Short mmCIF file of C-alpha atoms and ligand atoms in Angstrom, two decimals:
data_model
loop_
_atom_site.label_atom_id
_atom_site.label_comp_id
_atom_site.label_asym_id
_atom_site.label_seq_id
_atom_site.Cartn_x
_atom_site.Cartn_y
_atom_site.Cartn_z
CA HIS U 105 0.05 -0.11 -0.13
CA ALA U 106 2.68 2.37 1.10
CA LYS U 107 4.58 1.64 -2.16
CA ARG U 108 1.46 2.44 -4.25
CA ALA U 109 0.96 5.54 -2.27
CA GLY U 110 4.62 6.57 -3.12
CA LYS U 111 3.99 5.84 -6.84
CA ASN U 112 0.93 7.90 -6.82
CA THR U 113 2.78 10.68 -5.20
CA PHE U 114 5.56 10.59 -7.77
CA LYS U 115 2.73 10.47 -10.49
CA PHE U 116 1.22 13.42 -8.95
CA PHE U 117 4.32 15.47 -8.91
CA ASP U 118 5.52 14.38 -12.34
CA ALA U 119 2.02 15.60 -13.57
CA SER U 120 2.25 18.95 -12.09
CA LEU U 121 5.86 19.58 -13.51
CA ASN U 122 4.14 18.72 -16.92
CA LYS U 123 1.58 20.95 -16.36
CA SER U 124 3.88 24.06 -15.89
CA ALA U 125 6.10 22.99 -18.68
CA LEU U 126 2.86 22.60 -20.89
CA THR U 127 1.64 25.98 -20.00
CA ARG U 128 5.16 27.33 -20.81
CA LEU U 129 5.06 25.48 -24.17
CA ARG U 130 1.45 26.55 -24.82
CA THR U 131 2.49 30.23 -24.10
CA GLU U 132 5.42 30.03 -26.18
CA ASN U 133 3.50 28.56 -29.24
CA ALA U 134 0.77 31.17 -28.99
CA LEU U 135 3.56 33.90 -28.90
CA ARG U 136 4.59 32.60 -32.08
CA HIS U 137 1.32 33.46 -33.78
CA ALA U 138 0.66 36.70 -31.85
CA LEU U 139 2.04 38.91 -34.30
CA GLU U 140 0.50 37.50 -37.35
CA ASN U 141 -2.81 37.16 -35.62
CA GLU U 142 -2.65 41.02 -34.51
CA GLU U 143 -2.89 40.11 -30.81
CA LEU U 144 -0.27 42.91 -29.86
CA ARG U 145 -0.65 46.37 -29.06
CA LEU U 146 1.02 49.33 -27.55
CA HIS U 147 -0.12 51.38 -24.59
CA PHE U 148 1.32 54.66 -23.77
CA GLN U 149 2.20 56.40 -20.58
CA PRO U 150 3.07 59.94 -20.34
CA GLN U 151 6.27 61.32 -18.97
CA LEU U 152 6.30 64.70 -17.46
CA ASP U 153 8.42 67.80 -16.54
CA THR U 154 8.44 68.04 -12.84
CA ARG U 155 8.74 71.62 -12.70
CA THR U 156 6.13 72.59 -15.18
CA GLY U 157 3.97 69.68 -15.32
CA ARG U 158 4.21 69.67 -19.30
CA MET U 159 4.11 66.12 -20.77
CA GLN U 160 7.42 65.56 -22.48
CA GLY U 161 6.86 62.11 -24.00
CA LEU U 162 5.15 58.82 -24.01
CA GLU U 163 6.79 55.46 -23.16
CA ALA U 164 5.47 52.64 -25.26
CA LEU U 165 4.74 49.37 -23.51
CA LEU U 166 3.69 46.27 -25.08
CA ARG U 167 0.49 44.33 -24.25
CA TRP U 168 -0.67 41.18 -25.57
CA ARG U 169 -4.31 39.50 -25.18
CA HIS U 170 -4.70 35.98 -26.44
CA PRO U 171 -8.07 34.77 -27.36
CA GLU U 172 -8.06 31.92 -24.95
CA LEU U 173 -5.32 32.74 -22.46
CA GLY U 174 -6.44 36.33 -21.95
CA GLU U 175 -4.12 39.00 -20.96
CA ILE U 176 -0.67 38.08 -20.52
CA SER U 177 1.83 40.31 -18.67
CA PRO U 178 5.04 41.48 -20.21
CA ALA U 179 6.85 40.11 -17.17
CA VAL U 180 5.83 36.75 -18.52
CA PHE U 181 6.09 36.97 -22.10
CA ILE U 182 9.02 39.25 -22.70
CA PRO U 183 11.27 36.73 -21.07
CA ILE U 184 10.10 33.87 -23.20
CA ALA U 185 10.27 36.16 -26.41
CA GLU U 186 13.86 36.78 -25.48
CA GLU U 187 14.74 33.06 -24.82
CA THR U 188 12.96 32.03 -28.12
CA GLY U 189 14.44 34.78 -30.31
CA LEU U 190 10.94 36.17 -30.98
CA ILE U 191 11.79 39.33 -29.45
CA LEU U 192 13.41 40.32 -32.78
CA PRO U 193 10.42 40.50 -34.90
CA ILE U 194 8.20 41.51 -32.02
CA GLY U 195 10.69 44.19 -31.04
CA GLU U 196 10.84 45.29 -34.74
CA TRP U 197 7.12 45.72 -34.77
CA VAL U 198 7.02 47.81 -31.45
CA MET U 199 9.75 50.17 -32.76
CA ARG U 200 7.87 50.83 -36.10
CA THR U 201 4.38 50.84 -34.55
CA ALA U 202 5.71 53.34 -31.96
CA CYS U 203 7.42 55.65 -34.40
CA GLN U 204 4.55 55.34 -36.81
CA GLN U 205 2.23 56.30 -34.06
CA LEU U 206 3.98 59.34 -32.82
CA ARG U 207 4.37 60.48 -36.54
CA ALA U 208 0.69 60.27 -36.85
CA TRP U 209 -0.19 62.08 -33.86
CA GLN U 210 2.24 64.83 -35.02
CA ALA U 211 0.54 65.04 -38.45
CA SER U 212 -2.78 65.54 -36.88
CA GLY U 213 -1.48 68.45 -35.01
CA SER U 214 -0.49 67.27 -31.57
CA ALA U 215 2.70 68.51 -29.96
CA ILE U 216 4.05 65.27 -28.41
CA GLN U 217 7.82 65.53 -28.55
CA ARG U 218 9.04 62.12 -27.95
CA VAL U 219 8.17 58.16 -27.86
CA ALA U 220 10.36 56.08 -25.47
CA VAL U 221 10.70 52.41 -26.81
CA ASN U 222 12.25 49.54 -24.58
CA VAL U 223 14.80 47.70 -26.21
CA SER U 224 15.97 44.01 -25.23
CA ALA U 225 19.53 42.52 -25.29
CA CYS U 226 19.16 40.29 -28.37
CA GLN U 227 17.83 43.45 -30.31
CA PHE U 228 20.77 45.57 -28.95
CA LYS U 229 23.40 42.91 -29.88
CA ASN U 230 22.18 42.16 -33.42
CA ARG U 231 24.57 43.59 -35.92
CA ASP U 232 21.74 45.06 -37.75
CA PHE U 233 19.93 46.97 -35.12
CA THR U 234 21.43 50.41 -35.88
CA ASN U 235 20.28 49.89 -39.65
CA LEU U 236 16.92 48.69 -38.48
CA VAL U 237 16.36 51.79 -36.49
CA ALA U 238 17.63 54.04 -39.26
CA ARG U 239 15.18 52.24 -41.86
CA ILE U 240 12.24 52.63 -39.35
CA LEU U 241 12.86 56.38 -38.71
CA ALA U 242 13.22 56.93 -42.55
CA GLU U 243 9.99 55.08 -43.41
CA SER U 244 7.95 56.61 -40.86
CA GLY U 245 9.43 60.01 -41.43
CA LEU U 246 9.73 60.72 -37.70
CA ASP U 247 12.32 63.14 -36.49
CA PRO U 248 15.14 60.87 -35.04
CA ALA U 249 15.32 63.29 -32.01
CA CYS U 250 11.59 62.07 -31.17
CA LEU U 251 12.86 58.69 -30.37
CA GLU U 252 14.16 57.61 -27.17
CA LEU U 253 15.70 54.02 -26.82
CA GLU U 254 15.47 52.56 -23.19
CA LEU U 255 18.38 50.22 -22.42
CA THR U 256 19.01 48.37 -18.88
CA GLU U 257 22.27 48.70 -17.26
CA SER U 258 22.88 44.89 -17.52
CA ILE U 259 22.39 45.22 -21.36
CA LEU U 260 25.18 47.80 -21.55
CA MET U 261 27.64 46.53 -18.80
CA ASP U 262 27.19 43.03 -20.20
CA HIS U 263 29.97 43.79 -22.99
CA ALA U 264 30.60 47.36 -21.96
CA ASP U 265 33.36 48.03 -24.51
CA GLU U 266 31.40 46.82 -27.45
CA SER U 267 28.21 48.67 -25.97
CA ILE U 268 30.33 52.25 -26.26
CA GLY U 269 30.58 51.33 -29.97
CA MET U 270 26.98 50.41 -30.43
CA LEU U 271 25.84 53.63 -28.50
CA HIS U 272 27.79 56.01 -30.62
CA GLN U 273 26.21 54.29 -33.93
CA LEU U 274 22.89 55.00 -32.64
CA LYS U 275 23.52 58.53 -31.32
CA ALA U 276 24.89 59.20 -34.81
CA LEU U 277 21.34 58.62 -36.17
CA GLY U 278 20.19 61.27 -33.70
CA VAL U 279 18.01 59.49 -31.43
CA GLN U 280 18.17 59.74 -27.64
CA LEU U 281 19.51 57.06 -24.94
CA ALA U 282 18.11 56.26 -21.57
CA ILE U 283 19.27 53.65 -19.12
CA ASP U 284 16.18 51.98 -17.82
CA ASP U 285 15.80 50.63 -14.12
CA PHE U 286 19.10 52.55 -13.20
CA GLY U 287 20.34 51.24 -9.71
CA THR U 288 19.05 47.64 -10.14
CA GLY U 289 22.04 46.49 -12.10
CA TYR U 290 25.78 46.94 -11.65
CA SER U 291 26.92 50.15 -13.22
CA SER U 292 30.75 50.88 -13.31
CA LEU U 293 30.80 54.51 -13.05
CA SER U 294 33.76 54.83 -15.21
CA TYR U 295 32.04 53.04 -17.98
CA LEU U 296 28.88 55.17 -17.49
CA LYS U 297 31.01 58.30 -17.93
CA ARG U 298 31.98 56.82 -21.30
CA PHE U 299 28.68 55.83 -22.60
CA PRO U 300 27.06 58.48 -24.70
CA ILE U 301 23.56 58.53 -22.94
CA ASP U 302 21.09 61.15 -22.43
CA ARG U 303 19.09 59.93 -19.48
CA LEU U 304 18.99 57.89 -16.51
CA LYS U 305 15.56 56.42 -15.24
CA ILE U 306 15.66 55.60 -11.76
CA ASP U 307 14.12 52.23 -10.96
CA LYS U 308 10.64 52.54 -9.15
CA SER U 309 11.97 50.21 -6.43
CA PHE U 310 13.79 53.29 -5.22
CA ILE U 311 10.62 55.52 -5.58
CA TYR U 312 8.47 53.33 -3.34
CA ASN U 313 7.80 55.23 -0.19
CA ILE U 314 10.61 57.60 -0.72
CA GLU U 315 9.40 60.34 1.43
CA ASN U 316 9.48 58.05 4.48
CA ASP U 317 12.43 55.48 3.38
CA ARG U 318 15.98 57.09 4.21
CA ASP U 319 17.66 54.58 1.96
CA ASN U 320 15.48 55.01 -0.98
CA ALA U 321 15.69 58.95 -0.65
CA ALA U 322 19.34 58.92 -0.24
CA ILE U 323 19.79 56.43 -3.63
CA ALA U 324 17.50 58.61 -5.56
CA GLN U 325 19.15 61.96 -4.51
CA ALA U 326 22.53 60.41 -5.13
CA VAL U 327 21.40 59.59 -8.70
CA ILE U 328 19.93 62.74 -9.33
CA ALA U 329 23.10 64.66 -8.14
CA MET U 330 25.16 62.19 -10.27
CA ALA U 331 22.82 63.05 -13.47
CA GLU U 332 23.41 66.70 -12.82
CA THR U 333 27.00 66.43 -12.75
CA MET U 334 27.33 64.13 -15.95
CA ALA U 335 24.83 66.51 -17.79
CA LEU U 336 22.23 63.76 -18.01
CA HIS U 337 18.65 64.00 -17.73
CA VAL U 338 16.78 62.02 -14.95
CA THR U 339 13.38 60.45 -14.80
CA ALA U 340 11.69 58.82 -11.90
CA GLU U 341 9.53 55.80 -12.55
CA GLY U 342 6.78 54.44 -10.59
CA VAL U 343 5.44 57.67 -8.98
CA GLU U 344 2.02 56.71 -7.47
CA THR U 345 1.55 59.41 -4.80
CA ARG U 346 1.55 63.31 -4.16
CA GLU U 347 4.11 62.67 -1.53
CA GLN U 348 6.55 61.03 -3.71
CA LEU U 349 6.07 63.72 -6.37
CA GLN U 350 6.65 66.36 -3.89
CA PHE U 351 9.83 64.63 -2.43
CA LEU U 352 11.16 64.28 -6.07
CA SER U 353 10.08 67.79 -7.15
CA ALA U 354 12.13 69.18 -3.88
CA SER U 355 15.03 66.97 -4.90
CA CYS U 356 15.06 68.54 -8.36
CA CYS U 357 14.44 65.33 -10.29
CA GLY U 358 13.66 66.53 -13.78
CA GLU U 359 11.11 64.17 -15.07
CA VAL U 360 8.21 61.84 -13.26
CA GLN U 361 6.36 59.10 -14.87
CA GLY U 362 4.01 56.79 -12.73
CA PHE U 363 0.28 55.80 -11.95
CA PHE U 364 -0.19 59.21 -10.10
CA PHE U 365 -0.46 60.96 -13.36
CA SER U 366 -1.49 57.98 -15.82
CA LYS U 367 -1.37 54.11 -16.12
CA PRO U 368 -0.02 53.08 -19.62
CA VAL U 369 -3.23 53.69 -21.84
CA PRO U 370 -4.36 52.47 -25.09
CA VAL U 371 -3.83 54.67 -28.37
CA ASP U 372 -7.16 55.86 -28.75
CA GLU U 373 -7.11 57.06 -24.84
CA VAL U 374 -3.96 59.09 -25.43
CA PRO U 375 -5.37 62.41 -26.70
CA GLU U 376 -7.96 62.59 -23.61
CA THR U 377 -5.16 61.64 -21.10
CA ILE U 378 -3.06 64.46 -22.47
CA ARG U 379 -5.88 66.72 -22.13
CA ARG U 380 -6.61 65.88 -18.75
CA LEU U 381 -2.79 66.38 -17.68
CA ALA U 382 -2.78 69.92 -19.55
CA GLU U 383 -5.94 70.98 -18.00
CA HIS U 384 -4.71 69.95 -14.58
CA HIS U 385 -1.36 71.73 -15.41
CA ASN U 386 -3.00 74.91 -16.67
CA GLY U 387 -5.47 74.95 -13.59
CA THR U 388 -2.85 74.75 -10.91
CA ASP U 389 0.00 76.21 -12.70
CA SER U 390 2.09 74.59 -10.01
CA GLY U 391 4.08 71.70 -11.62
CA ALA U 392 3.20 68.19 -12.02
CA SER U 393 0.00 67.33 -9.97
CA GLY U 394 -1.72 64.53 -11.70
CA GLU U 395 -5.21 63.70 -10.61
CA GLY U 396 -4.55 63.54 -6.90
P1 LIG N 422 9.83 49.29 -17.92
O1 LIG N 422 10.45 49.44 -19.05
O2 LIG N 422 10.65 49.66 -16.67
O3 LIG N 422 8.39 50.06 -17.76
C1 LIG N 422 7.81 50.21 -16.52
C2 LIG N 422 6.75 49.57 -16.03
O4 LIG N 422 6.20 49.96 -14.62
C3 LIG N 422 5.62 49.05 -16.90
O5 LIG N 422 5.22 47.78 -16.52
C4 LIG N 422 4.69 50.13 -16.39
O6 LIG N 422 3.24 49.76 -16.62
C5 LIG N 422 4.94 49.93 -14.86
N1 LIG N 422 4.48 51.20 -14.12
C6 LIG N 422 4.37 52.46 -14.70
N2 LIG N 422 4.09 53.34 -13.73
C7 LIG N 422 4.04 52.72 -12.56
C8 LIG N 422 3.64 53.05 -11.14
O7 LIG N 422 3.38 54.22 -10.78
N3 LIG N 422 3.69 51.94 -10.16
C9 LIG N 422 3.98 50.77 -10.55
N4 LIG N 422 3.81 49.68 -9.65
N5 LIG N 422 4.18 50.42 -11.85
C10 LIG N 422 4.13 51.15 -12.84
P2 LIG N 422 4.70 46.71 -17.77
O8 LIG N 422 3.96 47.47 -18.79
O9 LIG N 422 4.05 45.59 -17.14
O10 LIG N 422 6.20 46.37 -18.34
C11 LIG N 422 7.09 45.69 -17.77
C12 LIG N 422 8.31 45.67 -18.12
O11 LIG N 422 8.42 44.71 -19.43
C13 LIG N 422 9.06 46.85 -18.65
O12 LIG N 422 9.55 47.64 -17.59
C14 LIG N 422 9.98 46.29 -19.66
O13 LIG N 422 11.27 45.98 -19.21
C15 LIG N 422 9.24 45.22 -20.38
N6 LIG N 422 8.55 45.74 -21.56
C16 LIG N 422 7.33 46.34 -21.86
N7 LIG N 422 7.28 46.55 -23.15
C17 LIG N 422 8.26 46.27 -23.78
C18 LIG N 422 8.62 46.18 -25.16
O14 LIG N 422 7.97 46.72 -26.05
N8 LIG N 422 9.96 45.75 -25.45
C19 LIG N 422 10.87 45.25 -24.39
N9 LIG N 422 11.96 44.75 -24.83
N10 LIG N 422 10.44 45.17 -23.18
C20 LIG N 422 9.17 45.53 -22.85
MG1 LIG N 423 11.06 51.18 -19.80
MG1 LIG N 424 11.87 51.00 -15.94
MG1 LIG N 425 11.24 47.92 -14.60
#
């Protein structure tokens, strides 16, 4: 009897292992068809000037809704896309769609100045990446200065010497470069100085409870001071409360982004979101203040 129970236990364990492997395989297969089935779309989240409250740009964030599996988080499918190489065609679609969308908004009279696009390691390391960005900019007719590429510290530090060359190639196109999730990787400050970058985005983990958490406050203020010294722009991500905004404003953090102002919204909600943020800004004239 004991032996049988043990066997059953083993079978159960085996089956549950299979189930998670199956879920992963199913997700992976579904992702292979996500592009052609038009299941991907972009949401956009405003980035605001802390002092004036004006919107400076929008970050494009990828969304995937599968007809049966439902809405799947980028935290789940981006790593799968990276492991399978699917991030190359998907990333190209993101870049093209973001550039075309901003160009379309500008053509219809909107003053949106910038779209920020997240770039994965495999994209950045691909020999053809600079050419691809150049081609997409030319095809869309977007001013290269309106495109900001967000790269993480680990992507850049992984092969730091090669990264410097890649970044110079991209800068030669006229695009803006940002380091995303800054503070979560291991940046060598001597390399940071040699990277031709334009902006640091302070990771949202350091913005959490910043008005009470001394460590987070010290880290954020150190990054802001370092950015100032190196003549870099700085954005705080994950701003959810008025208290966080007030702290960042008093610390002279140039730009802010987060749920306090707006969550990432679908294309058709962007004009209304911009209107709401601008109205609030005109109404108070006291810098970024969100809906409170
Ligand atoms: P990220 O680039 O650091 O983007 C910021 C994430 O924080 C987004 O999550 C955004 O929705 C979320 N966020 C914004 N404001 C707040 C806030 O106030 N509080 C909190 N708690 N979260 C906030 P999302 O959209 O789920 O994306 C997660 C990550 O997936 C992104 O982090 C990025 O690394 C990756 N990702 C998203 N879209 C793309 C893409 O098109 N290409 C690549 N390569 N990666 C992408
Ligand atoms: Mg980002
Ligand atoms: Mg980030
Ligand atoms: Mg992040």
